[in-house]
GROMACS .gro file of C-alpha atoms in nm:
model
  489
    1UNK     CA    1  -7.928   5.307   6.727
    2UNK     CA    2  -7.679   5.519   6.532
    3UNK     CA    3  -7.450   5.217   6.500
    4UNK     CA    4  -7.738   5.012   6.360
    5UNK     CA    5  -7.814   5.276   6.097
    6UNK     CA    6  -7.450   5.297   5.995
    7UNK     CA    7  -7.429   4.919   5.962
    8UNK     CA    8  -7.748   4.917   5.752
    9UNK     CA    9  -7.607   5.188   5.526
   10UNK     CA   10  -7.291   4.986   5.479
   11UNK     CA   11  -7.495   4.678   5.385
   12UNK     CA   12  -7.707   4.876   5.138
   13UNK     CA   13  -7.399   5.038   4.990
   14UNK     CA   14  -7.238   4.695   4.950
   15UNK     CA   15  -7.550   4.558   4.780
   16UNK     CA   16  -7.568   4.850   4.538
   17UNK     CA   17  -7.196   4.818   4.471
   18UNK     CA   18  -7.238   4.451   4.385
   19UNK     CA   19  -7.539   4.529   4.169
   20UNK     CA   20  -7.351   4.790   3.965
   21UNK     CA   21  -7.052   4.557   3.934
   22UNK     CA   22  -7.277   4.282   3.801
   23UNK     CA   23  -7.447   4.524   3.564
   24UNK     CA   24  -7.107   4.646   3.440
   25UNK     CA   25  -6.995   4.288   3.381
   26UNK     CA   26  -7.312   4.192   3.191
   27UNK     CA   27  -7.303   4.510   2.983
   28UNK     CA   28  -6.938   4.450   2.889
   29UNK     CA   29  -7.011   4.089   2.793
   30UNK     CA   30  -7.301   4.202   2.576
   31UNK     CA   31  -7.106   4.475   2.396
   32UNK     CA   32  -6.793   4.263   2.353
   33UNK     CA   33  -6.981   3.956   2.230
   34UNK     CA   34  -7.184   4.157   1.979
   35UNK     CA   35  -6.871   4.336   1.861
   36UNK     CA   36  -6.677   4.011   1.816
   37UNK     CA   37  -6.979   3.853   1.646
   38UNK     CA   38  -6.980   4.135   1.390
   39UNK     CA   39  -6.604   4.118   1.334
   40UNK     CA   40  -6.651   3.830   1.090
   41UNK     CA   41  -6.786   4.085   0.843
   42UNK     CA   42  -6.631   4.411   0.970
   43UNK     CA   43  -6.263   4.398   1.069
   44UNK     CA   44  -6.263   4.697   1.307
   45UNK     CA   45  -6.507   4.534   1.550
   46UNK     CA   46  -6.242   4.288   1.670
   47UNK     CA   47  -6.024   4.582   1.781
   48UNK     CA   48  -6.321   4.729   1.966
   49UNK     CA   49  -6.381   4.394   2.138
   50UNK     CA   50  -6.026   4.372   2.269
   51UNK     CA   51  -6.027   4.735   2.384
   52UNK     CA   52  -6.355   4.687   2.574
   53UNK     CA   53  -6.229   4.373   2.747
   54UNK     CA   54  -5.887   4.512   2.839
   55UNK     CA   55  -6.047   4.828   2.977
   56UNK     CA   56  -6.292   4.625   3.184
   57UNK     CA   57  -6.017   4.394   3.310
   58UNK     CA   58  -5.839   4.686   3.479
   59UNK     CA   59  -6.155   4.783   3.668
   60UNK     CA   60  -6.312   4.446   3.749
   61UNK     CA   61  -6.203   4.172   3.986
   62UNK     CA   62  -5.990   3.879   3.875
   63UNK     CA   63  -6.291   3.645   3.875
   64UNK     CA   64  -6.521   3.886   3.690
   65UNK     CA   65  -6.245   3.952   3.435
   66UNK     CA   66  -6.215   3.581   3.363
   67UNK     CA   67  -6.592   3.534   3.336
   68UNK     CA   68  -6.631   3.840   3.116
   69UNK     CA   69  -6.355   3.723   2.883
   70UNK     CA   70  -6.494   3.370   2.874
   71UNK     CA   71  -6.855   3.457   2.790
   72UNK     CA   72  -6.762   3.738   2.552
   73UNK     CA   73  -6.551   3.497   2.347
   74UNK     CA   74  -6.805   3.215   2.374
   75UNK     CA   75  -7.107   3.418   2.266
   76UNK     CA   76  -6.913   3.622   2.013
   77UNK     CA   77  -6.795   3.306   1.839
   78UNK     CA   78  -7.152   3.187   1.781
   79UNK     CA   79  -7.170   3.376   1.454
   80UNK     CA   80  -7.354   3.154   1.200
   81UNK     CA   81  -7.048   3.196   0.979
   82UNK     CA   82  -6.845   2.988   1.224
   83UNK     CA   83  -6.639   2.718   1.063
   84UNK     CA   84  -6.853   2.425   1.179
   85UNK     CA   85  -7.200   2.370   1.325
   86UNK     CA   86  -7.189   2.437   1.700
   87UNK     CA   87  -7.284   2.078   1.786
   88UNK     CA   88  -6.950   1.970   1.641
   89UNK     CA   89  -6.756   2.279   1.732
   90UNK     CA   90  -6.855   2.354   2.094
   91UNK     CA   91  -6.579   2.162   2.282
   92UNK     CA   92  -6.306   2.355   2.102
   93UNK     CA   93  -6.504   2.674   2.145
   94UNK     CA   94  -6.511   2.625   2.523
   95UNK     CA   95  -6.137   2.551   2.531
   96UNK     CA   96  -6.060   2.863   2.328
   97UNK     CA   97  -6.286   3.078   2.546
   98UNK     CA   98  -6.115   2.944   2.859
   99UNK     CA   99  -5.769   3.016   2.718
  100UNK     CA  100  -5.863   3.366   2.609
  101UNK     CA  101  -6.018   3.444   2.948
  102UNK     CA  102  -5.709   3.309   3.125
  103UNK     CA  103  -5.473   3.534   2.928
  104UNK     CA  104  -5.702   3.831   2.995
  105UNK     CA  105  -5.702   3.750   3.368
  106UNK     CA  106  -5.320   3.728   3.369
  107UNK     CA  107  -5.307   4.068   3.200
  108UNK     CA  108  -5.534   4.210   3.469
  109UNK     CA  109  -5.332   4.053   3.750
  110UNK     CA  110  -5.000   4.190   3.625
  111UNK     CA  111  -5.136   4.534   3.538
  112UNK     CA  112  -5.316   4.587   3.871
  113UNK     CA  113  -5.051   4.431   4.094
  114UNK     CA  114  -4.745   4.590   3.934
  115UNK     CA  115  -4.885   4.866   3.711
  116UNK     CA  116  -4.610   4.798   3.464
  117UNK     CA  117  -4.605   4.840   3.089
  118UNK     CA  118  -4.509   4.474   3.073
  119UNK     CA  119  -4.879   4.387   3.107
  120UNK     CA  120  -4.965   4.471   2.746
  121UNK     CA  121  -4.666   4.270   2.623
  122UNK     CA  122  -4.774   3.974   2.837
  123UNK     CA  123  -5.128   3.994   2.696
  124UNK     CA  124  -5.014   4.016   2.334
  125UNK     CA  125  -4.749   3.744   2.358
  126UNK     CA  126  -4.978   3.519   2.564
  127UNK     CA  127  -5.271   3.538   2.322
  128UNK     CA  128  -5.042   3.483   2.023
  129UNK     CA  129  -4.867   3.192   2.194
  130UNK     CA  130  -5.196   3.021   2.271
  131UNK     CA  131  -5.324   3.055   1.915
  132UNK     CA  132  -4.998   2.911   1.786
  133UNK     CA  133  -4.987   2.613   2.026
  134UNK     CA  134  -5.356   2.545   1.959
  135UNK     CA  135  -5.287   2.539   1.584
  136UNK     CA  136  -5.032   2.261   1.635
  137UNK     CA  137  -5.275   2.030   1.814
  138UNK     CA  138  -5.624   2.137   1.714
  139UNK     CA  139  -5.805   1.922   1.454
  140UNK     CA  140  -5.904   2.253   1.295
  141UNK     CA  141  -5.555   2.397   1.262
  142UNK     CA  142  -5.516   2.773   1.289
  143UNK     CA  143  -5.871   2.851   1.186
  144UNK     CA  144  -5.971   3.005   1.520
  145UNK     CA  145  -5.723   3.292   1.511
  146UNK     CA  146  -5.859   3.644   1.550
  147UNK     CA  147  -5.618   3.744   1.273
  148UNK     CA  148  -5.863   3.630   1.003
  149UNK     CA  149  -6.104   3.907   1.101
  150UNK     CA  150  -5.854   4.146   0.939
  151UNK     CA  151  -5.859   3.998   0.587
  152UNK     CA  152  -6.035   4.308   0.453
  153UNK     CA  153  -5.779   4.533   0.626
  154UNK     CA  154  -5.532   4.495   0.341
  155UNK     CA  155  -5.246   4.720   0.450
  156UNK     CA  156  -5.244   4.561   0.795
  157UNK     CA  157  -5.239   4.195   0.689
  158UNK     CA  158  -4.931   4.225   0.465
  159UNK     CA  159  -4.716   4.160   0.773
  160UNK     CA  160  -4.835   3.798   0.747
  161UNK     CA  161  -4.586   3.754   0.462
  162UNK     CA  162  -4.313   3.793   0.729
  163UNK     CA  163  -4.459   3.666   1.057
  164UNK     CA  164  -4.759   3.464   0.947
  165UNK     CA  165  -5.091   3.539   1.114
  166UNK     CA  166  -4.909   3.548   1.449
  167UNK     CA  167  -4.780   3.901   1.388
  168UNK     CA  168  -5.136   4.016   1.322
  169UNK     CA  169  -5.270   3.863   1.643
  170UNK     CA  170  -4.982   4.008   1.843
  171UNK     CA  171  -5.039   4.366   1.733
  172UNK     CA  172  -5.418   4.332   1.762
  173UNK     CA  173  -5.370   4.245   2.130
  174UNK     CA  174  -5.083   4.485   2.201
  175UNK     CA  175  -5.242   4.813   2.093
  176UNK     CA  176  -5.582   4.783   2.270
  177UNK     CA  177  -5.419   4.665   2.593
  178UNK     CA  178  -5.172   4.957   2.579
  179UNK     CA  179  -5.455   5.205   2.530
  180UNK     CA  180  -5.646   5.048   2.819
  181UNK     CA  181  -5.345   5.089   3.049
  182UNK     CA  182  -5.311   5.454   2.952
  183UNK     CA  183  -5.680   5.515   3.017
  184UNK     CA  184  -5.673   5.340   3.355
  185UNK     CA  185  -5.354   5.506   3.480
  186UNK     CA  186  -5.378   5.862   3.337
  187UNK     CA  187  -5.149   6.003   3.606
  188UNK     CA  188  -4.866   5.765   3.517
  189UNK     CA  189  -4.705   5.937   3.220
  190UNK     CA  190  -4.406   5.703   3.211
  191UNK     CA  191  -4.638   5.405   3.180
  192UNK     CA  192  -4.838   5.578   2.905
  193UNK     CA  193  -4.525   5.654   2.705
  194UNK     CA  194  -4.377   5.308   2.755
  195UNK     CA  195  -4.701   5.121   2.678
  196UNK     CA  196  -4.795   5.318   2.368
  197UNK     CA  197  -4.461   5.405   2.211
  198UNK     CA  198  -4.382   5.043   2.127
  199UNK     CA  199  -4.731   4.951   2.006
  200UNK     CA  200  -4.781   5.266   1.796
  201UNK     CA  201  -4.432   5.234   1.646
  202UNK     CA  202  -4.501   4.874   1.550
  203UNK     CA  203  -4.839   4.967   1.405
  204UNK     CA  204  -4.682   5.244   1.199
  205UNK     CA  205  -4.416   5.006   1.066
  206UNK     CA  206  -4.678   4.743   0.977
  207UNK     CA  207  -4.902   4.995   0.797
  208UNK     CA  208  -4.610   5.147   0.603
  209UNK     CA  209  -4.486   4.801   0.508
  210UNK     CA  210  -4.839   4.713   0.400
  211UNK     CA  211  -4.869   5.020   0.176
  212UNK     CA  212  -4.529   4.944   0.028
  213UNK     CA  213  -4.618   4.583  -0.049
  214UNK     CA  214  -4.959   4.671  -0.190
  215UNK     CA  215  -4.813   4.931  -0.425
  216UNK     CA  216  -4.508   4.730  -0.533
  217UNK     CA  217  -4.587   4.573  -0.873
  218UNK     CA  218  -4.616   4.195  -0.871
  219UNK     CA  219  -4.378   4.054  -1.131
  220UNK     CA  220  -4.571   3.736  -1.210
  221UNK     CA  221  -4.760   3.663  -1.532
  222UNK     CA  222  -5.136   3.695  -1.566
  223UNK     CA  223  -5.363   3.393  -1.595
  224UNK     CA  224  -5.735   3.380  -1.674
  225UNK     CA  225  -5.922   3.141  -1.448
  226UNK     CA  226  -6.278   3.013  -1.456
  227UNK     CA  227  -6.447   2.870  -1.147
  228UNK     CA  228  -6.786   2.697  -1.144
  229UNK     CA  229  -7.034   2.515  -0.925
  230UNK     CA  230  -7.379   2.374  -0.990
  231UNK     CA  231  -7.682   2.409  -0.764
  232UNK     CA  232  -7.760   2.096  -0.564
  233UNK     CA  233  -7.902   2.011  -0.224
  234UNK     CA  234  -7.746   1.781   0.034
  235UNK     CA  235  -7.961   1.481  -0.060
  236UNK     CA  236  -7.877   1.510  -0.429
  237UNK     CA  237  -7.512   1.566  -0.347
  238UNK     CA  238  -7.489   1.250  -0.135
  239UNK     CA  239  -7.668   1.040  -0.398
  240UNK     CA  240  -7.421   1.153  -0.663
  241UNK     CA  241  -7.118   1.133  -0.433
  242UNK     CA  242  -7.191   0.768  -0.354
  243UNK     CA  243  -7.292   0.671  -0.710
  244UNK     CA  244  -7.633   0.549  -0.590
  245UNK     CA  245  -7.817   0.686  -0.893
  246UNK     CA  246  -7.634   0.651  -1.225
  247UNK     CA  247  -7.870   0.890  -1.401
  248UNK     CA  248  -7.816   1.165  -1.145
  249UNK     CA  249  -7.442   1.112  -1.172
  250UNK     CA  250  -7.460   1.144  -1.551
  251UNK     CA  251  -7.675   1.458  -1.521
  252UNK     CA  252  -7.430   1.611  -1.275
  253UNK     CA  253  -7.133   1.546  -1.503
  254UNK     CA  254  -7.323   1.690  -1.798
  255UNK     CA  255  -7.410   2.007  -1.605
  256UNK     CA  256  -7.047   2.054  -1.511
  257UNK     CA  257  -6.935   1.995  -1.869
  258UNK     CA  258  -7.171   2.274  -1.975
  259UNK     CA  259  -7.005   2.503  -1.720
  260UNK     CA  260  -6.661   2.403  -1.850
  261UNK     CA  261  -6.771   2.481  -2.207
  262UNK     CA  262  -6.907   2.820  -2.098
  263UNK     CA  263  -6.592   2.916  -1.909
  264UNK     CA  264  -6.367   2.805  -2.194
  265UNK     CA  265  -6.569   3.020  -2.435
  266UNK     CA  266  -6.511   3.312  -2.196
  267UNK     CA  267  -6.137   3.269  -2.239
  268UNK     CA  268  -6.051   3.076  -1.924
  269UNK     CA  269  -5.717   2.895  -1.945
  270UNK     CA  270  -5.783   2.700  -1.626
  271UNK     CA  271  -6.118   2.575  -1.495
  272UNK     CA  272  -6.163   2.490  -1.127
  273UNK     CA  273  -6.453   2.282  -0.989
  274UNK     CA  274  -6.552   2.211  -0.624
  275UNK     CA  275  -6.467   1.927  -0.388
  276UNK     CA  276  -6.603   1.569  -0.423
  277UNK     CA  277  -6.843   1.642  -0.708
  278UNK     CA  278  -6.855   1.273  -0.808
  279UNK     CA  279  -6.697   0.938  -0.721
  280UNK     CA  280  -6.432   0.803  -0.956
  281UNK     CA  281  -6.262   0.469  -0.992
  282UNK     CA  282  -5.942   0.471  -1.193
  283UNK     CA  283  -6.015   0.553  -1.557
  284UNK     CA  284  -6.387   0.472  -1.539
  285UNK     CA  285  -6.648   0.646  -1.757
  286UNK     CA  286  -6.682   0.941  -1.517
  287UNK     CA  287  -6.309   0.995  -1.530
  288UNK     CA  288  -6.312   0.980  -1.909
  289UNK     CA  289  -6.592   1.239  -1.937
  290UNK     CA  290  -6.385   1.491  -1.742
  291UNK     CA  291  -6.074   1.412  -1.944
  292UNK     CA  292  -6.266   1.461  -2.268
  293UNK     CA  293  -6.407   1.795  -2.146
  294UNK     CA  294  -6.057   1.926  -2.079
  295UNK     CA  295  -5.934   1.805  -2.417
  296UNK     CA  296  -6.234   1.940  -2.608
  297UNK     CA  297  -6.203   2.289  -2.459
  298UNK     CA  298  -5.821   2.297  -2.454
  299UNK     CA  299  -5.815   2.399  -2.087
  300UNK     CA  300  -5.642   2.282  -1.774
  301UNK     CA  301  -5.917   2.129  -1.561
  302UNK     CA  302  -5.890   2.095  -1.183
  303UNK     CA  303  -6.168   1.898  -1.019
  304UNK     CA  304  -6.237   1.756  -0.673
  305UNK     CA  305  -6.364   1.398  -0.656
  306UNK     CA  306  -6.404   1.103  -0.425
  307UNK     CA  307  -6.147   0.853  -0.552
  308UNK     CA  308  -6.203   0.485  -0.489
  309UNK     CA  309  -5.891   0.270  -0.491
  310UNK     CA  310  -5.969  -0.091  -0.405
  311UNK     CA  311  -6.111  -0.077  -0.051
  312UNK     CA  312  -5.993   0.276   0.028
  313UNK     CA  313  -6.155   0.613  -0.034
  314UNK     CA  314  -5.962   0.935  -0.092
  315UNK     CA  315  -6.078   1.293  -0.111
  316UNK     CA  316  -5.882   1.377  -0.422
  317UNK     CA  317  -5.824   1.637  -0.688
  318UNK     CA  318  -5.726   1.567  -1.048
  319UNK     CA  319  -5.544   1.812  -1.272
  320UNK     CA  320  -5.613   1.744  -1.641
  321UNK     CA  321  -5.402   1.901  -1.915
  322UNK     CA  322  -5.552   2.058  -2.232
  323UNK     CA  323  -5.477   1.722  -2.395
  324UNK     CA  324  -5.692   1.539  -2.140
  325UNK     CA  325  -5.395   1.382  -1.964
  326UNK     CA  326  -5.372   1.359  -1.586
  327UNK     CA  327  -5.092   1.587  -1.474
  328UNK     CA  328  -5.146   1.545  -1.101
  329UNK     CA  329  -5.346   1.342  -0.853
  330UNK     CA  330  -5.358   1.499  -0.506
  331UNK     CA  331  -5.517   1.353  -0.192
  332UNK     CA  332  -5.649   1.579   0.083
  333UNK     CA  333  -5.418   1.579   0.385
  334UNK     CA  334  -5.641   1.733   0.654
  335UNK     CA  335  -5.973   1.553   0.671
  336UNK     CA  336  -6.278   1.676   0.862
  337UNK     CA  337  -6.299   1.404   1.126
  338UNK     CA  338  -6.671   1.451   1.194
  339UNK     CA  339  -6.768   1.381   0.832
  340UNK     CA  340  -6.468   1.219   0.659
  341UNK     CA  341  -6.363   0.938   0.890
  342UNK     CA  342  -6.404   0.684   0.609
  343UNK     CA  343  -6.145   0.860   0.395
  344UNK     CA  344  -5.771   0.798   0.397
  345UNK     CA  345  -5.559   1.114   0.432
  346UNK     CA  346  -5.297   1.199   0.173
  347UNK     CA  347  -4.929   1.236   0.254
  348UNK     CA  348  -4.774   1.417  -0.043
  349UNK     CA  349  -4.777   1.775  -0.166
  350UNK     CA  350  -4.974   1.854  -0.480
  351UNK     CA  351  -4.744   2.053  -0.707
  352UNK     CA  352  -4.742   2.067  -1.085
  353UNK     CA  353  -4.496   2.313  -1.235
  354UNK     CA  354  -4.558   2.624  -1.017
  355UNK     CA  355  -4.917   2.539  -0.924
  356UNK     CA  356  -5.021   2.395  -0.592
  357UNK     CA  357  -5.338   2.209  -0.491
  358UNK     CA  358  -5.511   2.221  -0.153
  359UNK     CA  359  -5.854   2.081  -0.075
  360UNK     CA  360  -6.086   2.279   0.152
  361UNK     CA  361  -5.966   2.212   0.509
  362UNK     CA  362  -5.602   2.188   0.400
  363UNK     CA  363  -5.605   2.568   0.394
  364UNK     CA  364  -5.698   2.587   0.764
  365UNK     CA  365  -5.345   2.471   0.846
  366UNK     CA  366  -5.016   2.649   0.788
  367UNK     CA  367  -4.897   2.326   0.627
  368UNK     CA  368  -4.895   2.228   0.340
  369UNK     CA  369  -4.947   2.596   0.247
  370UNK     CA  370  -4.606   2.699   0.379
  371UNK     CA  371  -4.434   2.415   0.194
  372UNK     CA  372  -4.592   2.535  -0.129
  373UNK     CA  373  -4.441   2.879  -0.074
  374UNK     CA  374  -4.098   2.726  -0.011
  375UNK     CA  375  -4.130   2.539  -0.341
  376UNK     CA  376  -4.194   2.865  -0.527
  377UNK     CA  377  -4.560   2.795  -0.604
  378UNK     CA  378  -4.727   3.100  -0.763
  379UNK     CA  379  -5.093   2.998  -0.724
  380UNK     CA  380  -5.287   2.744  -0.519
  381UNK     CA  381  -5.613   2.597  -0.650
  382UNK     CA  382  -5.863   2.491  -0.384
  383UNK     CA  383  -6.164   2.267  -0.456
  384UNK     CA  384  -6.390   2.307  -0.150
  385UNK     CA  385  -6.734   2.227  -0.010
  386UNK     CA  386  -6.840   2.469   0.272
  387UNK     CA  387  -7.159   2.461   0.479
  388UNK     CA  388  -7.375   2.737   0.329
  389UNK     CA  389  -7.353   3.014   0.593
  390UNK     CA  390  -6.981   2.977   0.656
  391UNK     CA  391  -6.861   3.061   0.306
  392UNK     CA  392  -6.677   3.380   0.401
  393UNK     CA  393  -6.518   3.221   0.709
  394UNK     CA  394  -6.359   2.957   0.487
  395UNK     CA  395  -6.275   3.189   0.199
  396UNK     CA  396  -6.096   3.445   0.418
  397UNK     CA  397  -5.867   3.175   0.562
  398UNK     CA  398  -5.759   3.070   0.212
  399UNK     CA  399  -5.703   3.434   0.115
  400UNK     CA  400  -5.480   3.482   0.420
  401UNK     CA  401  -5.276   3.172   0.327
  402UNK     CA  402  -5.205   3.343  -0.005
  403UNK     CA  403  -5.069   3.652   0.172
  404UNK     CA  404  -4.854   3.434   0.400
  405UNK     CA  405  -4.717   3.235   0.108
  406UNK     CA  406  -4.696   3.514  -0.153
  407UNK     CA  407  -4.915   3.332  -0.405
  408UNK     CA  408  -5.255   3.378  -0.567
  409UNK     CA  409  -5.547   3.161  -0.456
  410UNK     CA  410  -5.842   3.030  -0.659
  411UNK     CA  411  -6.111   2.863  -0.449
  412UNK     CA  412  -6.433   2.685  -0.549
  413UNK     CA  413  -6.676   2.633  -0.259
  414UNK     CA  414  -6.976   2.418  -0.349
  415UNK     CA  415  -7.209   2.584  -0.095
  416UNK     CA  416  -7.014   2.896  -0.014
  417UNK     CA  417  -6.815   3.131  -0.233
  418UNK     CA  418  -6.616   3.118  -0.554
  419UNK     CA  419  -6.314   3.342  -0.494
  420UNK     CA  420  -6.007   3.456  -0.681
  421UNK     CA  421  -5.744   3.656  -0.490
  422UNK     CA  422  -5.388   3.766  -0.553
  423UNK     CA  423  -5.073   3.731  -0.342
  424UNK     CA  424  -5.159   4.052  -0.153
  425UNK     CA  425  -5.501   3.928  -0.048
  426UNK     CA  426  -5.686   4.152  -0.292
  427UNK     CA  427  -6.008   3.985  -0.403
  428UNK     CA  428  -6.014   3.991  -0.783
  429UNK     CA  429  -6.354   3.824  -0.814
  430UNK     CA  430  -6.600   3.674  -0.566
  431UNK     CA  431  -6.937   3.511  -0.636
  432UNK     CA  432  -7.178   3.326  -0.408
  433UNK     CA  433  -7.222   2.960  -0.502
  434UNK     CA  434  -7.496   2.897  -0.246
  435UNK     CA  435  -7.776   2.936  -0.501
  436UNK     CA  436  -8.085   2.732  -0.582
  437UNK     CA  437  -8.103   2.759  -0.960
  438UNK     CA  438  -7.846   2.674  -1.222
  439UNK     CA  439  -7.527   2.730  -1.032
  440UNK     CA  440  -7.255   2.992  -1.036
  441UNK     CA  441  -6.960   3.082  -1.254
  442UNK     CA  442  -6.670   3.320  -1.210
  443UNK     CA  443  -6.415   3.434  -1.465
  444UNK     CA  444  -6.124   3.651  -1.363
  445UNK     CA  445  -5.767   3.734  -1.452
  446UNK     CA  446  -5.515   3.730  -1.170
  447UNK     CA  447  -5.145   3.807  -1.156
  448UNK     CA  448  -4.949   3.511  -1.023
  449UNK     CA  449  -4.734   3.545  -0.713
  450UNK     CA  450  -4.379   3.420  -0.670
  451UNK     CA  451  -4.395   3.211  -0.352
  452UNK     CA  452  -4.079   3.205  -0.138
  453UNK     CA  453  -4.224   3.450   0.115
  454UNK     CA  454  -4.012   3.563   0.410
  455UNK     CA  455  -4.253   3.373   0.634
  456UNK     CA  456  -4.183   3.051   0.443
  457UNK     CA  457  -3.814   3.096   0.523
  458UNK     CA  458  -3.850   3.202   0.887
  459UNK     CA  459  -4.133   2.962   0.962
  460UNK     CA  460  -4.311   3.018   1.292
  461UNK     CA  461  -4.013   3.189   1.455
  462UNK     CA  462  -4.221   3.488   1.561
  463UNK     CA  463  -4.478   3.263   1.730
  464UNK     CA  464  -4.204   3.081   1.922
  465UNK     CA  465  -4.058   3.416   2.030
  466UNK     CA  466  -4.401   3.514   2.162
  467UNK     CA  467  -4.425   3.189   2.356
  468UNK     CA  468  -4.080   3.241   2.507
  469UNK     CA  469  -4.156   3.605   2.589
  470UNK     CA  470  -4.479   3.513   2.766
  471UNK     CA  471  -4.314   3.243   2.978
  472UNK     CA  472  -4.010   3.455   3.067
  473UNK     CA  473  -4.213   3.763   3.158
  474UNK     CA  474  -4.457   3.568   3.373
  475UNK     CA  475  -4.168   3.397   3.553
  476UNK     CA  476  -3.972   3.721   3.597
  477UNK     CA  477  -4.270   3.914   3.731
  478UNK     CA  478  -4.361   3.635   3.973
  479UNK     CA  479  -4.021   3.688   4.141
  480UNK     CA  480  -4.062   4.064   4.177
  481UNK     CA  481  -4.225   4.233   4.470
  482UNK     CA  482  -4.519   4.455   4.373
  483UNK     CA  483  -4.363   4.767   4.522
  484UNK     CA  484  -4.053   4.726   4.305
  485UNK     CA  485  -4.254   4.814   3.996
  486UNK     CA  486  -4.490   5.051   4.171
  487UNK     CA  487  -4.202   5.287   4.232
  488UNK     CA  488  -4.059   5.229   3.887
  489UNK     CA  489  -4.344   5.219   3.639
   0.00000   0.00000   0.00000
């Protein structure tokens, strides 16, 4: 009888234990997903997300840690400001969620089994290594990095001029995981000191370097730039882009010429227009109208067009001089496969004097942006399109490329944002272009950068070091017996 009661109590205790474990898991997923969701707009939420997940990982099982990491990343990435509609984006989203959850599970396994300070280093190097490898093979480049959530955290992101975004990701993962280890093992003072001394020292260095770079005067000249877009819906845009209605095409060109006139009157030396505003065949009437507008207003005009060359289509950008001459013709290198399969990708850099050209998705990749920095480019102009709600997600990536490359960035998103930022990532001007009436204009004066960033010279060395560190640590720890580190934390 007594034995039966004891057995029943054990069963009930087990059930309640499982219930609370499940509740803890669900609650962590909810908080982490919401926090990561909000990190698109508020940089500090991404730190909170990583701290919540690392703390949970040290308490939960290996399976629950993986599932919590997976669903937190998956749901948190469903922000409407994501780079692409989910129907197109979901396979990569699942892969990224799986990779993130796997690195989190490895962190948990090492920390619980060996209780060593190596766990935070494994987590940071592993997450950074995955983002880097994914950027080499993903059709979307490096756009999925958590580093972009920090664009508004100016002093922190300056390290990108040395390490690229990989240094940002590394420290974002290192500090929360170190804090989680300290919280979980409060009695282990040696572990606390080891885990936090490195991460806090690195954070202090990064912040001090950031303050130094932000307050060091930029030696480049100033340039006044005008950026414009006109209001149009998708149906109108497609009609004009394919030249199906000559009158609509003429009206579109005329509306843009009015914007060019307005910006020139405001003192703009350079006018930037969005991506694929019309279709052009070599030196046709549409081409001539744009050339005449540049000549009439004595401005450099940079415009994104669909360029038809015989049987091929190119997503191109023309740079017109104040005399109406074509200084540069650049073809987009990184096409959006879901929507631009009929276009032929470009192969060459777009450099005129010290100006570089990138078109929309080109900025999602470290190349050609890094090559521009190596060539001493001081500003990159970016005609772009965007998909309404994702304007900031695209704009912040371009801003980060400017910090990495030490150059200013001017970006014209048709259905997103018009932005002008300097080589430190400071936003000089920003205006929404996703409007229904009239369109949008921006005029701002920005100091040019100098290019030749440290990152452009070192390349992705830091990312490769992270990959090597992750592999070596995992291999080394797999050969050690758990009690070897238990006695020597």
